[in-house]
Coordinates of C-alpha atoms and ligand atoms in Angstrom, one line a residue:
X1 CA 298.0 -32.9 129.9
X2 CA 301.6 -32.4 128.9
X3 CA 304.3 -34.4 130.7
X4 CA 305.0 -33.0 134.1
X5 CA 308.6 -34.2 134.5
X6 CA 310.5 -34.7 131.2
X7 CA 310.9 -31.6 129.1
X8 CA 310.9 -33.3 125.7
X9 CA 307.7 -34.8 124.8
X10 CA 308.6 -37.2 121.9
X11 CA 305.5 -39.3 121.6
X12 CA 307.5 -42.2 120.1
X13 CA 309.9 -42.4 123.1
X14 CA 308.9 -46.0 123.7
X15 CA 310.6 -47.1 120.5
X16 CA 313.9 -45.7 121.6
X17 CA 313.9 -46.6 125.3
X18 CA 315.4 -49.4 127.2
X19 CA 313.2 -50.7 130.0
X20 CA 314.3 -52.1 133.4
X21 CA 311.7 -54.3 135.1
X22 CA 311.8 -54.4 138.9
X23 CA 309.8 -55.0 142.1
X24 CA 310.1 -52.2 144.6
X25 CA 310.1 -54.8 147.3
X26 CA 313.1 -56.5 145.9
X27 CA 315.3 -53.5 145.1
X28 CA 316.5 -51.6 148.1
X29 CA 315.3 -51.4 151.7
X30 CA 315.8 -47.9 153.1
X31 CA 314.3 -48.5 156.6
X32 CA 315.7 -51.8 157.6
X33 CA 312.4 -53.7 157.8
X34 CA 313.6 -56.3 155.3
X35 CA 311.3 -55.1 152.5
X36 CA 312.4 -52.8 149.6
X37 CA 310.6 -49.5 149.4
X38 CA 310.1 -46.4 147.3
X39 CA 312.7 -44.3 149.2
X40 CA 315.1 -47.2 148.7
X41 CA 314.4 -47.3 145.0
X42 CA 314.8 -43.5 144.7
X43 CA 318.3 -43.8 146.3
X44 CA 319.2 -46.3 143.6
X45 CA 318.2 -44.3 140.6
X46 CA 321.8 -43.2 140.0
X47 CA 322.7 -46.9 139.5
X48 CA 319.9 -47.3 137.0
X49 CA 320.9 -44.1 135.2
X50 CA 324.5 -45.3 135.0
X51 CA 323.4 -48.6 133.6
X52 CA 321.9 -46.5 130.7
X53 CA 318.3 -47.7 130.9
X54 CA 315.7 -45.0 130.2
X55 CA 312.5 -46.4 131.6
X56 CA 311.4 -48.4 134.6
X57 CA 308.6 -50.9 134.7
X58 CA 307.4 -51.4 138.3
X59 CA 305.7 -54.6 139.3
X60 CA 302.5 -54.1 141.3
X61 CA 303.1 -51.9 144.5
X62 CA 299.5 -51.4 145.5
X63 CA 297.9 -52.5 148.8
X64 CA 297.4 -56.3 148.5
X65 CA 297.3 -59.4 150.6
X66 CA 300.1 -60.6 148.3
X67 CA 298.7 -63.9 147.3
X68 CA 300.0 -63.3 143.8
X69 CA 302.8 -60.8 144.7
X70 CA 300.5 -57.8 144.3
X71 CA 298.7 -58.9 141.2
X72 CA 295.9 -59.3 143.6
X73 CA 295.1 -55.6 144.2
X74 CA 293.1 -54.6 147.2
X75 CA 293.2 -50.8 146.5
X76 CA 293.9 -49.4 143.1
X77 CA 294.8 -45.9 144.3
X78 CA 297.4 -46.3 147.0
X79 CA 300.8 -47.7 147.8
X80 CA 301.3 -50.9 149.9
X81 CA 302.3 -49.5 153.3
X82 CA 305.4 -51.8 153.3
X83 CA 306.7 -50.0 150.2
X84 CA 306.1 -46.4 151.5
X85 CA 303.4 -43.8 151.0
X86 CA 301.9 -42.0 148.1
X87 CA 304.2 -39.1 148.9
X88 CA 307.2 -41.4 148.7
X89 CA 305.9 -42.5 145.3
X90 CA 305.6 -38.9 144.1
X91 CA 309.1 -38.1 145.3
X92 CA 310.3 -41.2 143.4
X93 CA 308.5 -40.1 140.3
X94 CA 310.0 -36.6 140.4
X95 CA 313.5 -38.0 140.9
X96 CA 313.0 -40.5 138.1
X97 CA 311.7 -37.9 135.6
X98 CA 314.5 -35.5 136.7
X99 CA 317.0 -38.1 135.4
X100 CA 315.0 -38.6 132.2
X101 CA 313.7 -42.0 133.3
X102 CA 310.1 -42.8 132.4
X103 CA 308.0 -45.0 134.6
X104 CA 305.6 -47.7 133.5
X105 CA 303.2 -49.2 136.1
X106 CA 300.8 -52.1 136.2
X107 CA 297.2 -51.7 135.4
X108 CA 295.8 -55.0 136.7
X109 CA 292.4 -54.5 135.1
X110 CA 291.2 -58.1 134.7
X111 CA 290.8 -59.0 138.4
X112 CA 291.2 -57.7 141.9
X113 CA 292.0 -59.3 145.2
X114 CA 289.1 -61.0 147.0
X115 CA 290.0 -58.5 149.8
X116 CA 289.1 -55.5 147.5
X117 CA 286.2 -53.6 149.0
X118 CA 284.4 -54.1 145.6
X119 CA 284.5 -57.8 146.1
X120 CA 283.5 -57.6 149.7
X121 CA 280.5 -55.5 148.8
X122 CA 279.7 -57.7 145.8
X123 CA 279.5 -60.9 147.7
X124 CA 277.1 -59.4 150.3
X125 CA 274.9 -57.6 147.7
X126 CA 271.8 -59.2 146.4
X127 CA 271.9 -60.9 143.0
X128 CA 271.1 -58.2 140.4
X129 CA 272.2 -55.3 142.7
X130 CA 274.7 -52.9 141.1
X131 CA 277.5 -53.8 143.7
X132 CA 277.1 -57.5 143.0
X133 CA 277.4 -56.9 139.3
X134 CA 281.1 -55.8 139.6
X135 CA 282.1 -59.5 139.4
X136 CA 281.0 -62.5 137.3
X137 CA 278.7 -64.9 139.2
X138 CA 277.1 -68.2 138.4
X139 CA 274.9 -70.8 140.1
X140 CA 276.8 -73.6 138.4
X141 CA 280.3 -74.4 137.5
X142 CA 279.1 -75.3 134.0
X143 CA 279.0 -71.8 132.7
X144 CA 281.8 -70.9 130.2
X145 CA 282.9 -74.6 130.0
X146 CA 285.8 -75.0 127.7
X147 CA 287.8 -72.0 129.0
X148 CA 291.4 -73.1 129.7
X149 CA 292.7 -72.9 133.3
X150 CA 295.9 -70.8 133.4
X151 CA 297.4 -71.6 136.8
X152 CA 296.9 -75.4 136.4
X153 CA 299.5 -76.1 139.0
X154 CA 297.1 -75.0 141.7
X155 CA 293.6 -74.3 140.3
X156 CA 291.2 -77.0 139.0
X157 CA 288.4 -74.7 137.9
X158 CA 287.8 -71.1 136.8
X159 CA 284.9 -71.0 139.3
X160 CA 285.1 -70.8 143.1
X161 CA 282.2 -71.2 145.4
X162 CA 281.7 -68.2 147.7
X163 CA 279.6 -69.1 150.8
X164 CA 278.8 -65.5 151.6
X165 CA 277.4 -64.8 148.1
X166 CA 275.9 -68.3 147.8
X167 CA 277.2 -68.4 144.3
X168 CA 280.3 -69.2 142.2
X169 CA 282.6 -66.4 141.1
X170 CA 284.7 -66.4 137.9
X171 CA 288.5 -66.1 138.1
X172 CA 291.1 -66.8 135.4
X173 CA 294.0 -66.8 137.8
X174 CA 294.2 -67.8 141.5
X175 CA 290.9 -68.2 143.3
X176 CA 291.9 -65.2 145.4
X177 CA 291.7 -63.1 142.2
X178 CA 288.0 -62.7 141.2
X179 CA 287.6 -61.4 137.7
X180 CA 285.9 -58.0 137.2
X181 CA 282.8 -57.9 135.1
X182 CA 283.4 -55.7 132.1
X183 CA 279.8 -56.3 130.9
X184 CA 279.0 -53.7 133.6
X185 CA 279.9 -50.2 132.3
X186 CA 280.7 -49.1 135.9
X187 CA 283.6 -51.4 136.0
X188 CA 285.2 -49.7 133.0
X189 CA 284.5 -46.3 134.6
X190 CA 286.2 -47.4 137.8
X191 CA 289.2 -48.5 135.8
X192 CA 289.4 -45.2 133.8
X193 CA 289.4 -43.4 137.2
X194 CA 292.3 -45.6 138.3
X195 CA 294.2 -44.7 135.1
X196 CA 293.5 -41.0 135.7
X197 CA 294.8 -41.3 139.2
X198 CA 298.2 -42.6 138.2
X199 CA 298.5 -40.6 135.0
X200 CA 297.9 -37.4 137.0
X201 CA 300.8 -38.4 139.2
X202 CA 302.9 -38.5 136.0
X203 CA 303.0 -42.2 135.2
X204 CA 304.2 -42.6 131.6
X205 CA 302.5 -45.8 130.7
X206 CA 300.7 -48.9 131.8
X207 CA 301.5 -52.5 131.5
X208 CA 298.1 -54.0 130.8
X209 CA 298.2 -57.2 132.8
X210 CA 296.3 -60.3 131.5
X211 CA 294.4 -58.0 129.0
X212 CA 293.0 -60.8 126.7
X213 CA 290.6 -62.0 129.4
X214 CA 288.5 -58.9 130.2
X215 CA 285.2 -60.1 128.8
X216 CA 283.4 -63.4 128.8
X217 CA 280.9 -65.0 126.4
X218 CA 279.3 -68.4 126.4
X219 CA 280.6 -70.7 123.6
X220 CA 284.0 -69.1 123.4
X221 CA 287.4 -69.8 125.0
X222 CA 287.1 -66.4 126.6
X223 CA 290.3 -64.9 125.3
X224 CA 290.6 -62.1 122.7
X225 CA 286.9 -61.5 122.4
X226 CA 285.8 -58.5 120.2
X227 CA 284.1 -57.2 123.4
X228 CA 287.5 -57.1 125.1
X229 CA 289.1 -55.2 122.2
X230 CA 286.1 -52.7 122.4
X231 CA 286.9 -52.0 126.1
X232 CA 290.6 -51.6 125.2
X233 CA 289.7 -49.0 122.5
X234 CA 287.7 -47.0 125.1
X235 CA 290.7 -47.1 127.5
X236 CA 293.0 -45.9 124.6
X237 CA 290.6 -43.1 123.6
X238 CA 290.6 -41.9 127.2
X239 CA 294.4 -42.0 127.4
X240 CA 294.7 -40.0 124.1
X241 CA 292.0 -37.5 124.9
X242 CA 293.5 -36.4 128.3
X243 CA 297.2 -37.1 128.1
X244 CA 300.2 -36.9 125.9
X245 CA 303.0 -39.3 125.3
X246 CA 301.6 -42.1 127.6
X247 CA 301.5 -45.6 126.5
X248 CA 300.0 -49.1 126.8
X249 CA 302.1 -52.2 126.9
X250 CA 300.0 -55.4 126.3
X251 CA 300.6 -58.7 128.1
X252 CA 299.2 -61.2 125.7
X253 CA 300.8 -64.6 125.9
X254 CA 299.7 -65.8 122.5
X255 CA 300.7 -66.3 118.9
X256 CA 302.1 -63.4 117.0
X257 CA 298.9 -63.0 114.9
X258 CA 296.8 -62.9 118.1
X259 CA 299.1 -60.4 119.7
X260 CA 299.0 -58.2 116.6
X261 CA 295.3 -57.7 117.2
X262 CA 296.1 -55.8 120.4
X263 CA 297.6 -52.9 118.4
X264 CA 294.2 -52.6 116.8
X265 CA 294.0 -50.0 114.1
X266 CA 296.3 -47.7 116.0
X267 CA 293.6 -47.5 118.6
X268 CA 294.6 -50.1 121.2
X269 CA 298.1 -50.7 122.5
X270 CA 301.4 -49.1 121.6
X271 CA 303.5 -52.1 122.6
X272 CA 303.1 -55.8 123.2
X273 CA 305.6 -58.3 124.5
X274 CA 306.9 -60.8 122.0
X275 CA 306.3 -63.8 124.1
X276 CA 306.6 -66.5 121.4
X277 CA 310.2 -65.4 120.6
X278 CA 311.5 -66.0 124.1
X279 CA 311.7 -69.8 124.4
X280 CA 312.9 -69.9 120.7
X281 CA 316.0 -67.9 121.6
X282 CA 316.9 -70.5 124.2
X283 CA 315.9 -73.3 121.8
X284 CA 318.3 -72.0 119.2
X285 CA 321.1 -72.0 121.7
X286 CA 320.6 -75.6 122.8
X287 CA 319.9 -76.9 119.3
X288 CA 322.9 -74.9 118.0
X289 CA 320.7 -73.9 115.1
X290 CA 319.2 -70.5 114.3
X291 CA 316.0 -71.9 112.6
X292 CA 313.7 -71.6 115.6
X293 CA 314.5 -67.9 115.8
X294 CA 314.3 -67.2 112.1
X295 CA 311.0 -69.1 111.7
X296 CA 309.5 -67.0 114.5
X297 CA 310.8 -63.8 113.1
X298 CA 309.2 -64.7 109.7
X299 CA 305.9 -65.3 111.4
X300 CA 306.1 -62.0 113.2
X301 CA 303.8 -59.5 111.5
X302 CA 305.5 -56.2 110.5
X303 CA 304.2 -53.4 112.6
X304 CA 303.2 -49.9 111.4
X305 CA 305.5 -47.1 112.6
X306 CA 303.9 -46.2 115.9
X307 CA 303.9 -49.7 117.3
X308 CA 306.6 -51.6 118.9
X309 CA 307.4 -55.1 120.1
X310 CA 308.7 -55.4 123.7
X311 CA 311.5 -57.9 123.8
X312 CA 312.8 -59.7 126.9
X313 CA 314.8 -62.8 127.9
X314 CA 313.4 -63.4 131.3
X315 CA 311.0 -61.7 133.6
X316 CA 309.3 -62.2 137.0
X317 CA 307.2 -65.1 135.7
X318 CA 308.2 -68.6 134.6
X319 CA 309.2 -69.0 130.9
X320 CA 306.1 -70.1 128.9
X321 CA 306.6 -72.9 126.4
X322 CA 303.0 -73.7 125.5
X323 CA 303.4 -72.5 122.0
X324 CA 306.2 -74.9 121.1
X325 CA 305.8 -78.3 119.6
X326 CA 306.1 -81.3 122.0
X327 CA 309.6 -82.3 120.9
X328 CA 310.9 -78.7 121.2
X329 CA 309.4 -78.5 124.7
X330 CA 311.2 -81.7 125.7
X331 CA 314.4 -80.3 124.3
X332 CA 314.1 -77.2 126.3
X333 CA 313.3 -79.1 129.5
X334 CA 316.3 -81.3 128.9
X335 CA 318.6 -78.4 128.5
X336 CA 317.2 -75.9 130.9
X337 CA 315.1 -77.7 133.6
X338 CA 317.0 -80.8 134.5
X339 CA 315.3 -81.0 137.9
X340 CA 311.5 -81.3 138.1
X341 CA 311.3 -78.5 140.6
X342 CA 312.6 -76.1 138.0
X343 CA 309.2 -76.4 136.4
X344 CA 306.1 -74.6 137.4
X345 CA 303.5 -76.9 135.8
X346 CA 304.9 -76.7 132.3
X347 CA 306.9 -73.5 132.6
X348 CA 310.5 -73.0 133.5
X349 CA 310.9 -71.0 136.6
X350 CA 314.5 -69.9 136.4
X351 CA 316.6 -66.8 135.9
X352 CA 318.8 -66.1 132.9
X353 CA 322.3 -66.8 134.2
X354 CA 321.6 -70.2 135.7
X355 CA 319.5 -71.2 132.7
X356 CA 322.6 -71.0 130.5
X357 CA 324.9 -72.4 133.3
X358 CA 326.4 -69.1 134.0
X359 CA 328.1 -69.1 130.7
X360 CA 329.2 -65.5 130.0
X361 CA 329.4 -66.0 126.2
X362 CA 325.8 -67.3 126.0
X363 CA 324.5 -64.6 128.3
X364 CA 326.2 -61.9 126.1
X365 CA 325.0 -63.5 122.9
X366 CA 321.4 -63.5 124.2
X367 CA 321.7 -59.8 125.2
X368 CA 323.3 -58.9 121.9
X369 CA 320.2 -60.3 120.2
X370 CA 317.9 -58.6 122.7
X371 CA 319.5 -55.3 122.0
X372 CA 319.6 -55.5 118.2
X373 CA 316.4 -57.3 117.2
X374 CA 313.4 -55.1 116.3
X375 CA 311.7 -54.0 119.4
X376 CA 312.3 -52.3 122.8
X377 CA 314.5 -54.4 125.1
X378 CA 313.5 -55.1 128.7
X379 CA 316.0 -56.0 131.4
X380 CA 314.9 -58.0 134.4
X381 CA 316.5 -56.6 137.6
X382 CA 319.5 -58.6 138.6
X383 CA 320.1 -60.2 135.3
X384 CA 322.5 -57.4 134.4
X385 CA 324.9 -58.9 137.0
X386 CA 324.0 -62.5 136.3
X387 CA 322.0 -63.1 139.5
X388 CA 321.0 -66.7 140.3
X389 CA 317.7 -68.2 141.4
X390 CA 316.5 -70.3 144.3
X391 CA 314.4 -73.3 143.1
X392 CA 313.6 -74.2 146.7
X393 CA 311.3 -71.3 147.0
X394 CA 307.7 -71.8 146.0
X395 CA 306.0 -70.7 142.8
X396 CA 307.9 -67.9 141.1
X397 CA 309.5 -66.5 144.3
X398 CA 312.9 -68.1 143.4
X399 CA 313.4 -65.5 140.6
X400 CA 312.2 -62.6 142.8
X401 CA 314.9 -62.5 145.5
X402 CA 316.6 -59.4 146.8
X403 CA 318.9 -57.4 144.5
X404 CA 322.5 -58.1 145.2
X405 CA 324.3 -54.8 145.8
X406 CA 327.4 -55.9 147.6
X407 CA 329.1 -58.7 149.5
X408 CA 327.9 -57.2 152.8
X409 CA 325.2 -58.7 155.0
X410 CA 321.9 -59.3 153.1
X411 CA 323.8 -58.5 149.9
X412 CA 323.7 -54.9 150.9
X413 CA 320.0 -54.9 150.2
X414 CA 318.8 -54.4 153.8
X415 CA 320.0 -53.8 157.3
X416 CA 317.4 -56.1 158.8
X417 CA 318.1 -59.4 160.5
X418 CA 318.5 -61.9 157.7
X419 CA 315.5 -63.9 158.8
X420 CA 313.3 -60.8 158.4
X421 CA 313.9 -60.3 154.7
X422 CA 310.8 -60.7 152.6
X423 CA 312.8 -63.5 150.8
X424 CA 316.2 -65.0 151.5
X425 CA 319.1 -63.6 149.4
X426 CA 320.8 -66.0 147.0
X427 CA 323.7 -67.7 149.0
X428 CA 324.9 -70.6 146.9
X429 CA 328.6 -70.7 146.1
X430 CA 328.1 -70.0 142.4
X431 CA 325.6 -67.2 142.4
X432 CA 325.6 -66.1 146.0
X433 CA 325.9 -62.4 146.8
X434 CA 329.5 -62.7 147.9
X435 CA 330.3 -63.6 144.3
X436 CA 327.7 -61.9 142.3
X437 CA 327.0 -58.3 143.3
X438 CA 326.9 -54.8 141.9
X439 CA 329.8 -53.4 143.9
X440 CA 332.4 -56.0 142.7
X441 CA 331.2 -55.7 139.1
X442 CA 331.5 -51.9 139.2
X443 CA 335.2 -52.4 140.0
X444 CA 335.8 -55.1 137.4
X445 CA 336.0 -53.7 133.8
X446 CA 335.6 -57.3 132.5
X447 CA 332.3 -57.8 134.4
X448 CA 329.0 -58.5 132.9
X449 CA 327.6 -55.3 134.3
X450 CA 330.2 -53.1 132.6
X451 CA 329.8 -55.0 129.3
X452 CA 326.1 -54.3 129.6
X453 CA 326.6 -50.6 130.2
X454 CA 328.7 -50.4 127.1
X455 CA 326.2 -52.4 125.0
X456 CA 323.3 -50.3 126.2
X457 CA 325.2 -47.1 125.5
X458 CA 326.1 -48.3 122.0
X459 CA 322.5 -49.2 121.2
X460 CA 321.3 -45.8 122.5
X461 CA 323.5 -44.1 120.0
X462 CA 321.7 -45.6 117.0
X463 CA 318.0 -45.0 116.5
X464 CA 318.0 -47.7 113.8
X465 CA 317.8 -50.4 116.5
X466 CA 314.6 -49.1 117.9
X467 CA 313.0 -47.9 114.8
X468 CA 314.6 -49.4 111.7
X469 CA 313.6 -52.3 109.5
X470 CA 315.0 -55.8 109.6
X471 CA 316.1 -58.0 106.8
X472 CA 317.0 -61.6 107.6
X473 CA 320.0 -63.2 105.8
X474 CA 320.1 -67.0 105.3
X475 CA 323.8 -68.2 105.2
X476 CA 324.0 -71.9 104.4
X477 CA 325.6 -72.6 107.8
X478 CA 322.6 -72.8 110.2
X479 CA 324.6 -72.0 113.3
X480 CA 324.9 -68.4 111.9
X481 CA 322.1 -66.0 112.6
X482 CA 322.5 -62.8 110.5
X483 CA 320.3 -59.8 109.9
X484 CA 320.5 -56.3 108.7
X485 CA 318.9 -53.4 110.5
X486 CA 318.4 -50.4 108.4
X487 CA 316.8 -47.0 108.1
X488 CA 317.2 -44.0 105.9
X489 CA 320.6 -43.1 107.4
X490 CA 322.2 -46.3 108.8
X491 CA 322.8 -49.9 108.0
X492 CA 323.8 -52.4 110.6
X493 CA 324.8 -56.0 110.1
X494 CA 324.3 -58.3 113.1
X495 CA 326.0 -61.7 112.8
X496 CA 325.8 -64.3 115.6
X497 CA 327.1 -67.8 116.1
X498 CA 324.6 -69.7 118.2
X499 CA 326.9 -72.7 118.6
X500 CA 329.6 -73.8 121.0
X501 CA 332.2 -74.2 118.2
X502 CA 333.9 -71.6 115.9
X503 CA 331.8 -71.2 112.7
X504 CA 332.2 -69.7 109.3
X505 CA 329.3 -68.2 107.4
X506 CA 329.0 -66.8 103.9
X507 CA 326.6 -63.9 103.6
X508 CA 325.0 -62.6 100.5
X509 CA 325.7 -58.9 100.9
X510 CA 325.7 -58.1 97.1
X511 CA 323.3 -55.3 97.8
X512 CA 326.0 -53.5 99.8
X513 CA 328.9 -54.0 97.4
X514 CA 331.7 -51.5 98.1
X515 CA 330.7 -50.8 101.7
X516 CA 333.2 -51.5 104.5
X517 CA 331.8 -53.2 107.7
X518 CA 333.2 -51.7 110.9
X519 CA 333.0 -53.4 114.2
X520 CA 330.9 -51.3 116.6
X521 CA 331.8 -53.0 119.9
X522 CA 335.6 -52.8 119.2
X523 CA 337.7 -50.7 116.9
X524 CA 338.3 -52.5 113.6
X525 CA 337.5 -52.6 109.9
X526 CA 336.6 -55.6 107.9
X527 CA 337.5 -56.1 104.2
X528 CA 335.2 -54.2 101.8
X529 CA 332.1 -56.1 100.6
X530 CA 332.5 -57.5 97.1
X531 CA 330.1 -59.0 94.6
X532 CA 330.6 -62.6 95.8
X533 CA 329.7 -64.2 99.1
X534 CA 331.1 -62.4 102.2
X535 CA 332.8 -64.8 104.5
X536 CA 333.0 -64.3 108.3
X537 CA 334.4 -66.5 111.0
X538 CA 332.9 -66.3 114.5
X539 CA 334.1 -67.8 117.7
X540 CA 331.7 -69.8 119.9
X541 CA 328.6 -67.8 120.8
X542 CA 330.2 -64.6 119.3
X543 CA 328.0 -61.8 118.0
X544 CA 329.3 -59.0 115.9
X545 CA 327.6 -55.7 115.4
X546 CA 328.9 -54.2 112.2
X547 CA 328.1 -50.9 110.7
X548 CA 328.2 -50.8 106.9
Ligands
GLC1 C1 300.4 -61.8 134.8 C2 301.6 -61.5 135.7 C3 301.7 -62.7 136.6 C4 300.4 -62.7 137.4 C5 299.2 -62.9 136.5 C6 297.9 -62.7 137.2 O1 300.6 -62.9 134.0 O2 302.8 -61.4 134.9 O3 302.8 -62.5 137.5 O4 300.4 -63.9 138.3 O5 299.2 -61.9 135.5 O6 297.7 -61.3 137.5
CA2 CA1 311.7 -51.2 153.9

C-alpha cells in the first residue's frame, strides 16, 4: 500500500530525516487531567515543524498498567484511554503527515504486560494447550541458566512463579512483562496482525523494542539467536510485501558487530541505534581526548547504502555503560554521576543538560557531532531547550517529566492542579520551568532552541550528512576531532575541540589542495588549502562545519 499521507514516497527517507522522540503523556495535556494526550500533541505539531525535525518517534501509548511506562502492553491495538482514542490517534496521524512529519511507533514484540488477555488466558490454560503456549513456561528456575538479567536493580531471576499457572514464566525485563513464545508460530502471526493494524493507520515505521531476545534456546545466553533473526526476516518480508517506504529501527544494546547483524542481508532492519557510541561521546568530553570516539568509529562497520545508524545523545532510558572498560566507567561516573542516586544499577539516569552541568558550549558541541556524524540524529524531547532532570523520582521517571512550554503554572503543560500531574514539573532554580521553557527561548535569538533550529535547518540542506561517507582525520593534537563527510557533489570538513581550552590542530588536507573552506554556521572564508598541514585554532568546545 502506498503512503496515505505524504505525497513523495522516497523509500530512503529515513536517511535524510531528523527524529524527535517523545512520550505523548509528557508533551501537552489538552483536557486538563494532568496527562498529555494525542489532541495535545496534535496542537503542538507546529512547534515541532518549526524546530525542523521531520519524524516523530512515539514511546508506547497503548493500554497498559504502566509498570514499565507502557512497555508493558495490555492491548496491542488500541490507545491508552488517558492519551485519547483511536480517532484522536488518526487525527494526529493526518495532521503529522500533512506537515510532512513521519511517525515511528513502538512494536514491543518481545513481551506483553501480565495483564494482557493472552497472558491471563495462558496462565489458566492447561500445559500444552495452544493458549498456554503463547508464553515460555518452566517447572524449574534452572532452565536457560546463564542468561543475564537486564533489570538487575530490581529483578533477581528471569523466571517468576505464577501461582495460577503453577509454573514459572520467563521474562527478560520486569516480572510484570512475561516474554512471548516465538517458538509458537501463532505468536508471530499475532505480531504481524499488530503490525498490519498500525501500518494500515499510516504508521511509517516501528522501533523494534528489545529485539535480540525474541527466541530462547538452552545452552545459549539467549540473545541474537539465529532463530530470532529468522523471525525478524519474516516480519521484514511481511512489511515489504504489503507496504512501501515503512521501516524498522532496531533496539540492540550491543557491540557494533552484533548490531550489524540486525541489518541482515538487507532483509532485517533499516536502522539500528548506535548505542556503543553514546557513552564514548561523553567520555571524550571529560577526558578532553577524542580517542574514545575515533576508536568506536573505527570499529563501526560500514553499512551498505540502504542502511542507517540512528544516533542519539540521551533518550528515555538511563545511559548504558556496560560496554566500556572498568576505568572508563569509573571516569564517567566521576564526571557525570557524582551522587549515587544518579545511577540506576550501573547506568546513568540523567538528561543531557545537567550531565554537562548546563554548559552551553558542551551541549552545542555534542549536538554538532550528533548532526554531522554518519547516521540519522534523534532528539529527545526537552533536550532542545536544555531541560533538567529530577533524580529524586524513581527509576527513569526523572528524565520523563512534563515538557516545559512556558513560565506559567505547570510549565504551560497542563491546566490541572499541580499535584494531579502524572509527574511533577522540574522546579529547581537552575533548570526549573520558570527559567528553561520554550516560550522564553523562542523570544531569545541566543537561546539553545534557536541555535538548534538553525543547525537542524543547515543539516537538512545537505544530503551528504545523512547519506555521505566519512573519513576520519588524525591531527597530532588529540583534543581535536576532525572528519570529512563527502559524496559525489559535496565535501564537508567537521573540526571539533573536545577540550576546555583553546586548541590548535594541523590537518592533513593535501587531497583537497586548492579548495577554500567556508564556514557553514557563520559567513566566512578560510585560507585556501595548500600542500602542507592545514592549521586551525578552535576555542573551548568549538565545532566548525566547513564546506570545501
Ligand atoms: C527498552 C525500552 C525500555 C524498556 C525495555 C523493556 O529497552 O527502551 O524503556 O524498559 O525495553 O520493554
Ligand atoms: Ca489529558
